[in-house]
PDB file of C-alpha atoms and ligand atoms in Angstrom:
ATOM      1  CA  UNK A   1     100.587  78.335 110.610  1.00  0.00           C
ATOM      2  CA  UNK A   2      99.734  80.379 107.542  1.00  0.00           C
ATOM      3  CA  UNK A   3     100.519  84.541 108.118  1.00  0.00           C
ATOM      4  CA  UNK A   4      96.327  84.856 108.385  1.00  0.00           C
ATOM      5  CA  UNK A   5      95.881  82.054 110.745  1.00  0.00           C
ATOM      6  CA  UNK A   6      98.637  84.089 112.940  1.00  0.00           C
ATOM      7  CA  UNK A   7      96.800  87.466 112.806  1.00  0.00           C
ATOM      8  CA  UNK A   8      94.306  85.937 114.778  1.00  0.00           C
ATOM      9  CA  UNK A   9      91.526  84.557 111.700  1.00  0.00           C
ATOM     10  CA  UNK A  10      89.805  87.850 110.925  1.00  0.00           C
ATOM     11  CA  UNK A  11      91.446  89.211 107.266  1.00  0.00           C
ATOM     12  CA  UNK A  12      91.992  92.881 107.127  1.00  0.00           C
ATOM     13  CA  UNK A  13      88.943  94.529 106.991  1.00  0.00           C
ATOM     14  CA  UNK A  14      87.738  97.742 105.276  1.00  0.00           C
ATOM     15  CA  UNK A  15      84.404  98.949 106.794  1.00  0.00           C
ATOM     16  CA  UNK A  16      82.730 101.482 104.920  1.00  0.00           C
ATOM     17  CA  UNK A  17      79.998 103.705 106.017  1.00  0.00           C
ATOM     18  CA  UNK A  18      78.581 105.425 102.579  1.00  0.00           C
ATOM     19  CA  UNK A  19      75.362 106.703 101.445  1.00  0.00           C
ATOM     20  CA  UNK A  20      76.326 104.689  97.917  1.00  0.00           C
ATOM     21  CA  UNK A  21      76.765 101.108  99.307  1.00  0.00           C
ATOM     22  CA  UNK A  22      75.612 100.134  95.540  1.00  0.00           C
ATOM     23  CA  UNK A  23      79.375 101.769  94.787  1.00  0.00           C
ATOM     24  CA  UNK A  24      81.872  98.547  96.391  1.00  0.00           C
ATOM     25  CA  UNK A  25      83.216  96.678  95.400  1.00  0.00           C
ATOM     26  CA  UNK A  26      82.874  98.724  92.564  1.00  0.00           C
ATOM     27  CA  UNK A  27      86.046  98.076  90.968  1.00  0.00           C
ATOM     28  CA  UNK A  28      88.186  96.380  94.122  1.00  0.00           C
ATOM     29  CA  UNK A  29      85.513  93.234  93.189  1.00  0.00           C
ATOM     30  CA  UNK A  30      87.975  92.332  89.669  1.00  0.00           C
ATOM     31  CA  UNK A  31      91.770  92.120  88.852  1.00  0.00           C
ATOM     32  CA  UNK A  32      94.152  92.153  91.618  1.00  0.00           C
ATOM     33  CA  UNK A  33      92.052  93.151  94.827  1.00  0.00           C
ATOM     34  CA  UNK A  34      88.681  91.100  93.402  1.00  0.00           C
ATOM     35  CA  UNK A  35      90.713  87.771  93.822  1.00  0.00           C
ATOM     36  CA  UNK A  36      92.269  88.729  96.752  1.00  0.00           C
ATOM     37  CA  UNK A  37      88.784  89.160  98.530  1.00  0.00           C
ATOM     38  CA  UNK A  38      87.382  86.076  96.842  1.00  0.00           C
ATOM     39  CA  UNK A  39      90.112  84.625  98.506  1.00  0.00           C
ATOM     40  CA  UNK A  40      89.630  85.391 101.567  1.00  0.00           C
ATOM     41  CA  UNK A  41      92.511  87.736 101.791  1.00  0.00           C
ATOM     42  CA  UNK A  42      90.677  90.426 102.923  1.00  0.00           C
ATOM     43  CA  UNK A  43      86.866  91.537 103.902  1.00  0.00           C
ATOM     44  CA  UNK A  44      84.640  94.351 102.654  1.00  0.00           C
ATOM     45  CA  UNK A  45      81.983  95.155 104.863  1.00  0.00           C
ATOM     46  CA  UNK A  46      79.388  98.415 103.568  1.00  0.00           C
ATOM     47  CA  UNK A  47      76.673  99.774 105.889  1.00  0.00           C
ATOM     48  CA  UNK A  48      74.583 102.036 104.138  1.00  0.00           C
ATOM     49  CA  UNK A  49      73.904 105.190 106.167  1.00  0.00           C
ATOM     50  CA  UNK A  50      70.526 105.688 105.581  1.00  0.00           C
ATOM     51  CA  UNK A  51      70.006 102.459 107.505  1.00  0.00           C
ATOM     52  CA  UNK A  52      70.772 104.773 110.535  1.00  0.00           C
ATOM     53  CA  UNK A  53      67.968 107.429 109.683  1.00  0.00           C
ATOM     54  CA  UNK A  54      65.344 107.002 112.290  1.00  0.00           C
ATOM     55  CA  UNK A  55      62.123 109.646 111.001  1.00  0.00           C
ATOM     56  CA  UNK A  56      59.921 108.257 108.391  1.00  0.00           C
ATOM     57  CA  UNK A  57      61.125 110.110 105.420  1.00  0.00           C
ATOM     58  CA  UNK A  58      64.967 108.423 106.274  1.00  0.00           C
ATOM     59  CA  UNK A  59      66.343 111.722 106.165  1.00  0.00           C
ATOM     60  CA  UNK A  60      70.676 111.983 106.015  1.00  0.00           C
ATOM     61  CA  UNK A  61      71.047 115.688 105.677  1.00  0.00           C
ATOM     62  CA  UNK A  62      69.957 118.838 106.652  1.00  0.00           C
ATOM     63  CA  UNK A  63      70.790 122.859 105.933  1.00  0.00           C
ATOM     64  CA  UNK A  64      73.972 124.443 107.095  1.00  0.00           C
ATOM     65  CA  UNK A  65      73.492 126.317 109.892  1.00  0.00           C
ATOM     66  CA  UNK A  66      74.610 130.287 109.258  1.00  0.00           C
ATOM     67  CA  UNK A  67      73.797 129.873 105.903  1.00  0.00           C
ATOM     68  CA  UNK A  68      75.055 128.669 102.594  1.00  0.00           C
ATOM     69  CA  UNK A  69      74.867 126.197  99.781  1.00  0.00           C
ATOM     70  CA  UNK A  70      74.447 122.367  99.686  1.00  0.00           C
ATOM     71  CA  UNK A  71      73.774 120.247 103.050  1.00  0.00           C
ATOM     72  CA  UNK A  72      75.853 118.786 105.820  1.00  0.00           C
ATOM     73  CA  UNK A  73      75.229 115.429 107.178  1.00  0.00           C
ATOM     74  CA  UNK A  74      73.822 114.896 110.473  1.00  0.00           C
ATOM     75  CA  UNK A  75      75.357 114.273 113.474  1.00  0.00           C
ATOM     76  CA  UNK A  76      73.224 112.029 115.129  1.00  0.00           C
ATOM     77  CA  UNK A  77      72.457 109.616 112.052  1.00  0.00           C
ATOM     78  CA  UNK A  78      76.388 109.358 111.175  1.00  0.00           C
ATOM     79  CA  UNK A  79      76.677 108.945 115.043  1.00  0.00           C
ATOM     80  CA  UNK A  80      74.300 105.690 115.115  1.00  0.00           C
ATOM     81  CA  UNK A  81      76.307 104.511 111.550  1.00  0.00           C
ATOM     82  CA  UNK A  82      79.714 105.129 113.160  1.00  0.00           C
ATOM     83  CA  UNK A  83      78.977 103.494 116.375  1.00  0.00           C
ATOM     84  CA  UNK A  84      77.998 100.357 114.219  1.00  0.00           C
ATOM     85  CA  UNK A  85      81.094 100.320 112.547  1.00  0.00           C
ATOM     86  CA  UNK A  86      83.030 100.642 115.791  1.00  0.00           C
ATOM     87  CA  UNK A  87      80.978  97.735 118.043  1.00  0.00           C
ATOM     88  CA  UNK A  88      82.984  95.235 115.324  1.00  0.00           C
ATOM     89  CA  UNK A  89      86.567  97.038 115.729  1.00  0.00           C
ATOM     90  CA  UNK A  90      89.080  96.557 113.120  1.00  0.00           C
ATOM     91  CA  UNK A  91      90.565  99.242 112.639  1.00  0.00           C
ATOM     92  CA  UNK A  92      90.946 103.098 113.048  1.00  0.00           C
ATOM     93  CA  UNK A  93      87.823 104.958 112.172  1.00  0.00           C
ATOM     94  CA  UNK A  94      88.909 107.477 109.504  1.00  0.00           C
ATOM     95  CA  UNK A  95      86.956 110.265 107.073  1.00  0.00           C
ATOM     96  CA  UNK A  96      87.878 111.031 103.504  1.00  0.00           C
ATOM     97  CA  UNK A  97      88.643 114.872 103.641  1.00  0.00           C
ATOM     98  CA  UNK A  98      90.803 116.997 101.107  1.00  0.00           C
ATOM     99  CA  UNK A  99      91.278 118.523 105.144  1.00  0.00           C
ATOM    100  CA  UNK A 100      93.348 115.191 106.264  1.00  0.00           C
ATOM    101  CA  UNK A 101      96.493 113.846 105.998  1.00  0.00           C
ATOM    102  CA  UNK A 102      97.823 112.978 102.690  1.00  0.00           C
ATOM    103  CA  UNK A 103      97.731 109.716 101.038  1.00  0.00           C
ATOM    104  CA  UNK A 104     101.065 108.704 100.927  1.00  0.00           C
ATOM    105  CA  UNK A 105     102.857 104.643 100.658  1.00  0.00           C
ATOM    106  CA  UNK A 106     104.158 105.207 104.305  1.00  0.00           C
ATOM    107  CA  UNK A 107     100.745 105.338 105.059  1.00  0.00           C
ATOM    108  CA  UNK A 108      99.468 102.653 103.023  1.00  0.00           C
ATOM    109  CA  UNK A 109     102.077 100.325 104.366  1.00  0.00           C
ATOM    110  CA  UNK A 110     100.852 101.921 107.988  1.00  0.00           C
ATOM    111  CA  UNK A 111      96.842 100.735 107.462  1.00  0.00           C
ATOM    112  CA  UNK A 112      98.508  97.701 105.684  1.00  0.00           C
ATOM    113  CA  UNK A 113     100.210  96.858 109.256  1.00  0.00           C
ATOM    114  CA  UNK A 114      96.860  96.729 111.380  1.00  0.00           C
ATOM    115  CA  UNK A 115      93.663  94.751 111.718  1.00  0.00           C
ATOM    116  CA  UNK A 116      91.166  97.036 109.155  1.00  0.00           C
ATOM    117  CA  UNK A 117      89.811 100.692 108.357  1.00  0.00           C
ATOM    118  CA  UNK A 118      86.524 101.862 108.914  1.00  0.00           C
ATOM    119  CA  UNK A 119      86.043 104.536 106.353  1.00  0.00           C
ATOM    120  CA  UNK A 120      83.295 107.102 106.617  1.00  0.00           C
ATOM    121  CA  UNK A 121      82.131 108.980 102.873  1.00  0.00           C
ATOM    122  CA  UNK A 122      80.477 111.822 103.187  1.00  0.00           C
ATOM    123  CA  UNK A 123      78.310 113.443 100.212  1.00  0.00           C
ATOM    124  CA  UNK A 124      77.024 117.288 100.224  1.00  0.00           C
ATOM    125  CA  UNK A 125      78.891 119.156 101.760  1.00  0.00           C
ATOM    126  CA  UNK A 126      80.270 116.947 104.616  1.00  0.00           C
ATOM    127  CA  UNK A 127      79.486 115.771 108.243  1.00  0.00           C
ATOM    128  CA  UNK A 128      78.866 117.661 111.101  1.00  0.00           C
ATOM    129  CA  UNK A 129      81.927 118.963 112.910  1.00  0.00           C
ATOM    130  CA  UNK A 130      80.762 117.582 116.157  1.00  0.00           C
ATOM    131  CA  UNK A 131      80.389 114.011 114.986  1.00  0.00           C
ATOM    132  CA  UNK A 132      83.729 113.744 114.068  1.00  0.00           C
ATOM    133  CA  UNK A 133      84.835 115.171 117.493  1.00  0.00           C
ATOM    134  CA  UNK A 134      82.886 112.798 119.308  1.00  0.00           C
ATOM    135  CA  UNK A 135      84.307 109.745 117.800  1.00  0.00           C
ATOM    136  CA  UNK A 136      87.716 111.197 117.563  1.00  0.00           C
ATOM    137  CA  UNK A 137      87.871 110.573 113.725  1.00  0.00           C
ATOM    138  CA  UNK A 138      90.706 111.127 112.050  1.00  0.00           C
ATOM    139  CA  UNK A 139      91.065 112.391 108.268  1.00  0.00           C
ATOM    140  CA  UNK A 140      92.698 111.482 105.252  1.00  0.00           C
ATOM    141  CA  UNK A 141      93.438 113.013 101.789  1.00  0.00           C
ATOM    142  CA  UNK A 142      94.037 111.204  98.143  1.00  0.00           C
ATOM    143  CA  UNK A 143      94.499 114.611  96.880  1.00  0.00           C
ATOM    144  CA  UNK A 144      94.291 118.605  96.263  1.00  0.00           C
ATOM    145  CA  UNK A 145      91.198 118.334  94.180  1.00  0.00           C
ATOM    146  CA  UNK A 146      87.531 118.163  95.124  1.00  0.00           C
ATOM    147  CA  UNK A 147      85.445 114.923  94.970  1.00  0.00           C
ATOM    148  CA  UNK A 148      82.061 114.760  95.116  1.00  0.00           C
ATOM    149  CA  UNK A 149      81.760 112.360  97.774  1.00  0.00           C
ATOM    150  CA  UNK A 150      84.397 110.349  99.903  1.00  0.00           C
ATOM    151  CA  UNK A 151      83.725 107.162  97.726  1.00  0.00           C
ATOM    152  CA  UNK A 152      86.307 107.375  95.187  1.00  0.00           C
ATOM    153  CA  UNK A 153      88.634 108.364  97.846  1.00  0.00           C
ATOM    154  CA  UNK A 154      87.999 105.047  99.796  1.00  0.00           C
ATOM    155  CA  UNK A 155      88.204 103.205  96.597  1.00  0.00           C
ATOM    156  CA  UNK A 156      91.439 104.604  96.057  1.00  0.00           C
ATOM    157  CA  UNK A 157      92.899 104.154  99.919  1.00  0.00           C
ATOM    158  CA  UNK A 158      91.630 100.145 100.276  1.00  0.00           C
ATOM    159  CA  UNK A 159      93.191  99.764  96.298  1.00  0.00           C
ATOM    160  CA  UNK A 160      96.105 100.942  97.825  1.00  0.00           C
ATOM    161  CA  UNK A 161      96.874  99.032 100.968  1.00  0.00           C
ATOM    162  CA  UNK A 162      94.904  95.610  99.466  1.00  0.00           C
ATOM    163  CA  UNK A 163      98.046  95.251  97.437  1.00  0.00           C
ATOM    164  CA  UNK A 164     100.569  94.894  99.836  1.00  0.00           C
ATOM    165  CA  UNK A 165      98.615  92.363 102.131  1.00  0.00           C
ATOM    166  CA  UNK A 166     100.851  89.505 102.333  1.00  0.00           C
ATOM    167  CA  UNK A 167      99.634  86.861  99.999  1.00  0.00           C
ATOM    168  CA  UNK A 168      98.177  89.410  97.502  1.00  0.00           C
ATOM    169  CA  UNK A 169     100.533  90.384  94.577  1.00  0.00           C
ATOM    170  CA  UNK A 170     101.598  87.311  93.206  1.00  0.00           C
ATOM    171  CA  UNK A 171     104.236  86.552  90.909  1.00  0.00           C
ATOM    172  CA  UNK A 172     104.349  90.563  90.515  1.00  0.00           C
ATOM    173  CA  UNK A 173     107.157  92.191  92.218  1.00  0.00           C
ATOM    174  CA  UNK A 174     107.280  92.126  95.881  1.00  0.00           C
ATOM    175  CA  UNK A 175     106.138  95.538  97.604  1.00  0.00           C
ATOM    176  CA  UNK A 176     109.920  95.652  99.120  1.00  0.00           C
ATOM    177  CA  UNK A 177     111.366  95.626  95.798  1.00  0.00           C
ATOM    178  CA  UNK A 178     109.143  98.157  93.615  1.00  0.00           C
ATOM    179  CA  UNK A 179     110.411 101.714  93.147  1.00  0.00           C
ATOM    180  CA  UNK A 180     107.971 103.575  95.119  1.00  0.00           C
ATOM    181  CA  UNK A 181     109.308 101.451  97.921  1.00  0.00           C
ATOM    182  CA  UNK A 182     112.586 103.456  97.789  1.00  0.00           C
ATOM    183  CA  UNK A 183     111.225 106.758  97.113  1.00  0.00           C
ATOM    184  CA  UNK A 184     111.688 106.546  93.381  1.00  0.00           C
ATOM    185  CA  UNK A 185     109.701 106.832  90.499  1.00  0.00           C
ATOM    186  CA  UNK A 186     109.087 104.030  88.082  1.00  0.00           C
ATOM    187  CA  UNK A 187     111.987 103.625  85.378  1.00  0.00           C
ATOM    188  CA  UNK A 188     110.374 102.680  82.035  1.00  0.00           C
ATOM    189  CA  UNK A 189     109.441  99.484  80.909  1.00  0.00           C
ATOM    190  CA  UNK A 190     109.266  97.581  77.363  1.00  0.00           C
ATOM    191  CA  UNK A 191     108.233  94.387  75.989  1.00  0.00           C
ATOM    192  CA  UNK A 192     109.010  92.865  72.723  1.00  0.00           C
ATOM    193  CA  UNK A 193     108.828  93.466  69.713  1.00  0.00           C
ATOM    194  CA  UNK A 194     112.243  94.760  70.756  1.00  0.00           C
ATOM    195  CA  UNK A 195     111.575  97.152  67.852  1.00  0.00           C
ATOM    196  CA  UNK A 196     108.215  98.242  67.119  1.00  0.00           C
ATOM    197  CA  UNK A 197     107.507 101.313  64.559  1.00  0.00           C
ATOM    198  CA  UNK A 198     111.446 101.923  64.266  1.00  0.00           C
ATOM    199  CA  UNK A 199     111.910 102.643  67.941  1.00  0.00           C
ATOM    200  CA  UNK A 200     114.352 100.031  69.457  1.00  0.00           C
ATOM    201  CA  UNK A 201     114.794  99.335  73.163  1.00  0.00           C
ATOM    202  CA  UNK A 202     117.567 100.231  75.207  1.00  0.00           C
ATOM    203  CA  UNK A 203     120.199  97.647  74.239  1.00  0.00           C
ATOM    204  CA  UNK A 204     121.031  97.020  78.064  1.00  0.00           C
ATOM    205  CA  UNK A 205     117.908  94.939  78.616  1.00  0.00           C
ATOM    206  CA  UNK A 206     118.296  92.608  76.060  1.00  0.00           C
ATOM    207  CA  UNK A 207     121.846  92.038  76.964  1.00  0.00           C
ATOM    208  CA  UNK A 208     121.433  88.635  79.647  1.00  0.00           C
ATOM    209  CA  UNK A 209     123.720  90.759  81.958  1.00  0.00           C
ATOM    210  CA  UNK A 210     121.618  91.537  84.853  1.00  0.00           C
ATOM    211  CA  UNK A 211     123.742  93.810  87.403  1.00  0.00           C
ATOM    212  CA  UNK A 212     124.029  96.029  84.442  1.00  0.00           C
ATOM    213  CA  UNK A 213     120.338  96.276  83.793  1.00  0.00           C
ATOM    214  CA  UNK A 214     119.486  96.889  87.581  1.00  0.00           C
ATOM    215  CA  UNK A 215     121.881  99.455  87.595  1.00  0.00           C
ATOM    216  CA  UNK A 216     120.632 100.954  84.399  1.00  0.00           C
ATOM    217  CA  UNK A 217     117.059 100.707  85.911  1.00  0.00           C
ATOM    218  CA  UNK A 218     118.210 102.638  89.259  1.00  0.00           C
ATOM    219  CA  UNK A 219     119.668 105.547  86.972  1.00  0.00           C
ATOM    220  CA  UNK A 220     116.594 105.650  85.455  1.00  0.00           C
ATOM    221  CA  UNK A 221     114.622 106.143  88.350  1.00  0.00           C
ATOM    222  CA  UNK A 222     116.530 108.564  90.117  1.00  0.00           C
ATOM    223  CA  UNK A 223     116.849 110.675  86.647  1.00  0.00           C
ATOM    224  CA  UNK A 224     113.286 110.514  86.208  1.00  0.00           C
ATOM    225  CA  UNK A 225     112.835 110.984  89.802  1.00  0.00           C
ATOM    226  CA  UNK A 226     115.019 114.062  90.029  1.00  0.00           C
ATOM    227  CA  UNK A 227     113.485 115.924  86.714  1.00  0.00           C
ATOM    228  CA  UNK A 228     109.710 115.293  87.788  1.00  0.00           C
ATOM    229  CA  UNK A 229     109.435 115.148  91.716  1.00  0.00           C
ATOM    230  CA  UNK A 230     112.210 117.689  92.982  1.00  0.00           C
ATOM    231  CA  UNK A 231     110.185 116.790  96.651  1.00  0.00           C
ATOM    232  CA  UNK A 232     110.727 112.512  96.190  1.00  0.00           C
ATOM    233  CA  UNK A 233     113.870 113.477  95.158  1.00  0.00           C
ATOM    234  CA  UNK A 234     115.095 115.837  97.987  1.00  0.00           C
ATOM    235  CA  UNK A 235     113.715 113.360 100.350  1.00  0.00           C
ATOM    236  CA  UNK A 236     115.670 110.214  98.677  1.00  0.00           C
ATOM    237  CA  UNK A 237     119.004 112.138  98.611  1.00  0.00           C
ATOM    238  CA  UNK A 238     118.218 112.430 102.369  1.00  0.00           C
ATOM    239  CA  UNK A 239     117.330 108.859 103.505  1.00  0.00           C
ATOM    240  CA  UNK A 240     120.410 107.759 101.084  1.00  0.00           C
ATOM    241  CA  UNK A 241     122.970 110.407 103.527  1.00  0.00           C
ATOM    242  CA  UNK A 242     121.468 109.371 106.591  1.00  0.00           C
ATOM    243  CA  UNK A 243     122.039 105.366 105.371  1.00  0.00           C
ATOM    244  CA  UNK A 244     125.372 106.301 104.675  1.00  0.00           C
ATOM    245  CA  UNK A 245     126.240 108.324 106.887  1.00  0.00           C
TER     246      UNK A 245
HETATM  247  N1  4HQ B 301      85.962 114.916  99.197  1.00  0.00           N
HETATM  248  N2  4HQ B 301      90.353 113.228  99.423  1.00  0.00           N
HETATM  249  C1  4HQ B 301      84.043 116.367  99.783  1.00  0.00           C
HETATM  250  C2  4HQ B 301      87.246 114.930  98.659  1.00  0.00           C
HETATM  251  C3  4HQ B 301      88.339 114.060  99.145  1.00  0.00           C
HETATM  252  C4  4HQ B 301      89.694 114.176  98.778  1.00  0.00           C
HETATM  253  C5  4HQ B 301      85.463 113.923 100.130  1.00  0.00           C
HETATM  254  C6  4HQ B 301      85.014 115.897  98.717  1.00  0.00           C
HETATM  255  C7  4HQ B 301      84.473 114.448 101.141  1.00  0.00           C
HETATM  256  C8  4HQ B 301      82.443 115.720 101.470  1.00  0.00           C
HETATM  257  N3  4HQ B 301      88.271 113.057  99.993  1.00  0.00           N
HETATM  258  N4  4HQ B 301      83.471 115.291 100.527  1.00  0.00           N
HETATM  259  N5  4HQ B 301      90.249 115.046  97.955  1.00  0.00           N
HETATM  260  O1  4HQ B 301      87.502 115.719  97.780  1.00  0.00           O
HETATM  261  O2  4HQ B 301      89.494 112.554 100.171  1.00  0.00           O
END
């Protein structure tokens, strides 16, 4: 039995609830995570909010109540789109929110574990508090910085845990092996011409002699590591005592 046929037939799914359905695939539908779904690997699924609007002008939004700029989303038409998304399962139901929980490969690997996401994007100025009380949503963050909508964000998140469904990367390295894996950084990478305009590469990695070149690649890492992430690093030095000790 292939690992898909054992997680009960359904691929992992990524429902998303947008008011820009014409945005996904988007770029998930090429390279790396556009063969994966043409294969099956895993499912998209897009409802389009407006669907959900019930009055004749299809209306989404409406003005913030106190006051203020821009519009919030309504409760009761993200209510109807959420409870759409939920009567199919897979997955928890989660909103794109500089508010929520950082994006982070723990995570990733987390979402990458169960059956799906259902990802809500809000536009304007965001959803109704209530709404997301109701349905006990939870939120997640790619980042300190302000989108416009959720989209991008849910681009990013699926991008993120599509790549380490089993079956999905390939020849590439494994998700066990890569750097991040282990807290680190990347250490750089060449290619031939092993000299191209009079800058040579590190003899090591042309030498055949490959304990020396993973070690040289692990200094690497950590140095870069230590000079640019002083938080990845602190965290690594930790998980390497507790291993230890
Ligand atoms: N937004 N990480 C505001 C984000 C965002 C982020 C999404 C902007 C939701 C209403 N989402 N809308 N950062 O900036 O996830």
């Amino acid at each position: 039995m292939s690992a898909r046929e054992a997680s009960q037939d359904a691929p992992w799914t990524a429902t998303v609830l947008t008011l820009f359905p014409e945005m996904f695939p988007g770029p998930l539908g090429l390279s790396l995570a556009g063969k994966a779904l043409h294969q099956g690997l895993w499912a998209l699924r897009v409802l389009d909010i407006r669907d959900f609007a019930r009055d004749k002008h299809r209306s989404v939004d409406d003005t913030p109540l106190g006051g203020g700029a821009g519009m919030v989303m309504r409760p009761d038409v993200v209510d109807a789109a959420l409870g759409a998304a939920e009567a199919e399962g897979r997955g928890p139901l989660i909103y794109l929110s500089p508010r929520g929980r950082l994006l982070d490969q723990a995570l990733a690997r987390e979402l990458a574990a169960g059956p799906g996401v259902i990802l809500l994007c809000g536009r304007y100025e965001g959803v109704d508090e209530r709404v997301l009380e109701a349905h006990g949503v939870a939120e997640v963050s790619i980042g300190d910085y302000v989108l416009s909508g959720g989209e991008p964000a849910a681009l990013v998140l699926i991008d993120a845990v599509v790549r380490l469904l089993p079956g999905v990367m390939g020849n590439e390295v494994s998700p066990a092996e890569e750097s991040f894996a282990r807290g680190l950084l990347e250490h750089p990478h060449y290619t031939r011409p092993a000299e191209w305009q009079g800058r040579t590469v590190p003899g090591v990695l042309t030498s055949g002699h490959h304990e020396r070149i993973r070690r040289w690649r692990l200094e690497q890492a950590e140095r870069i590591t230590q000079e640019r992430r002083p938080d990845l690093w602190a965290r690594y030095r930790r998980e390497q005592d507790d291993s230890e000790g």
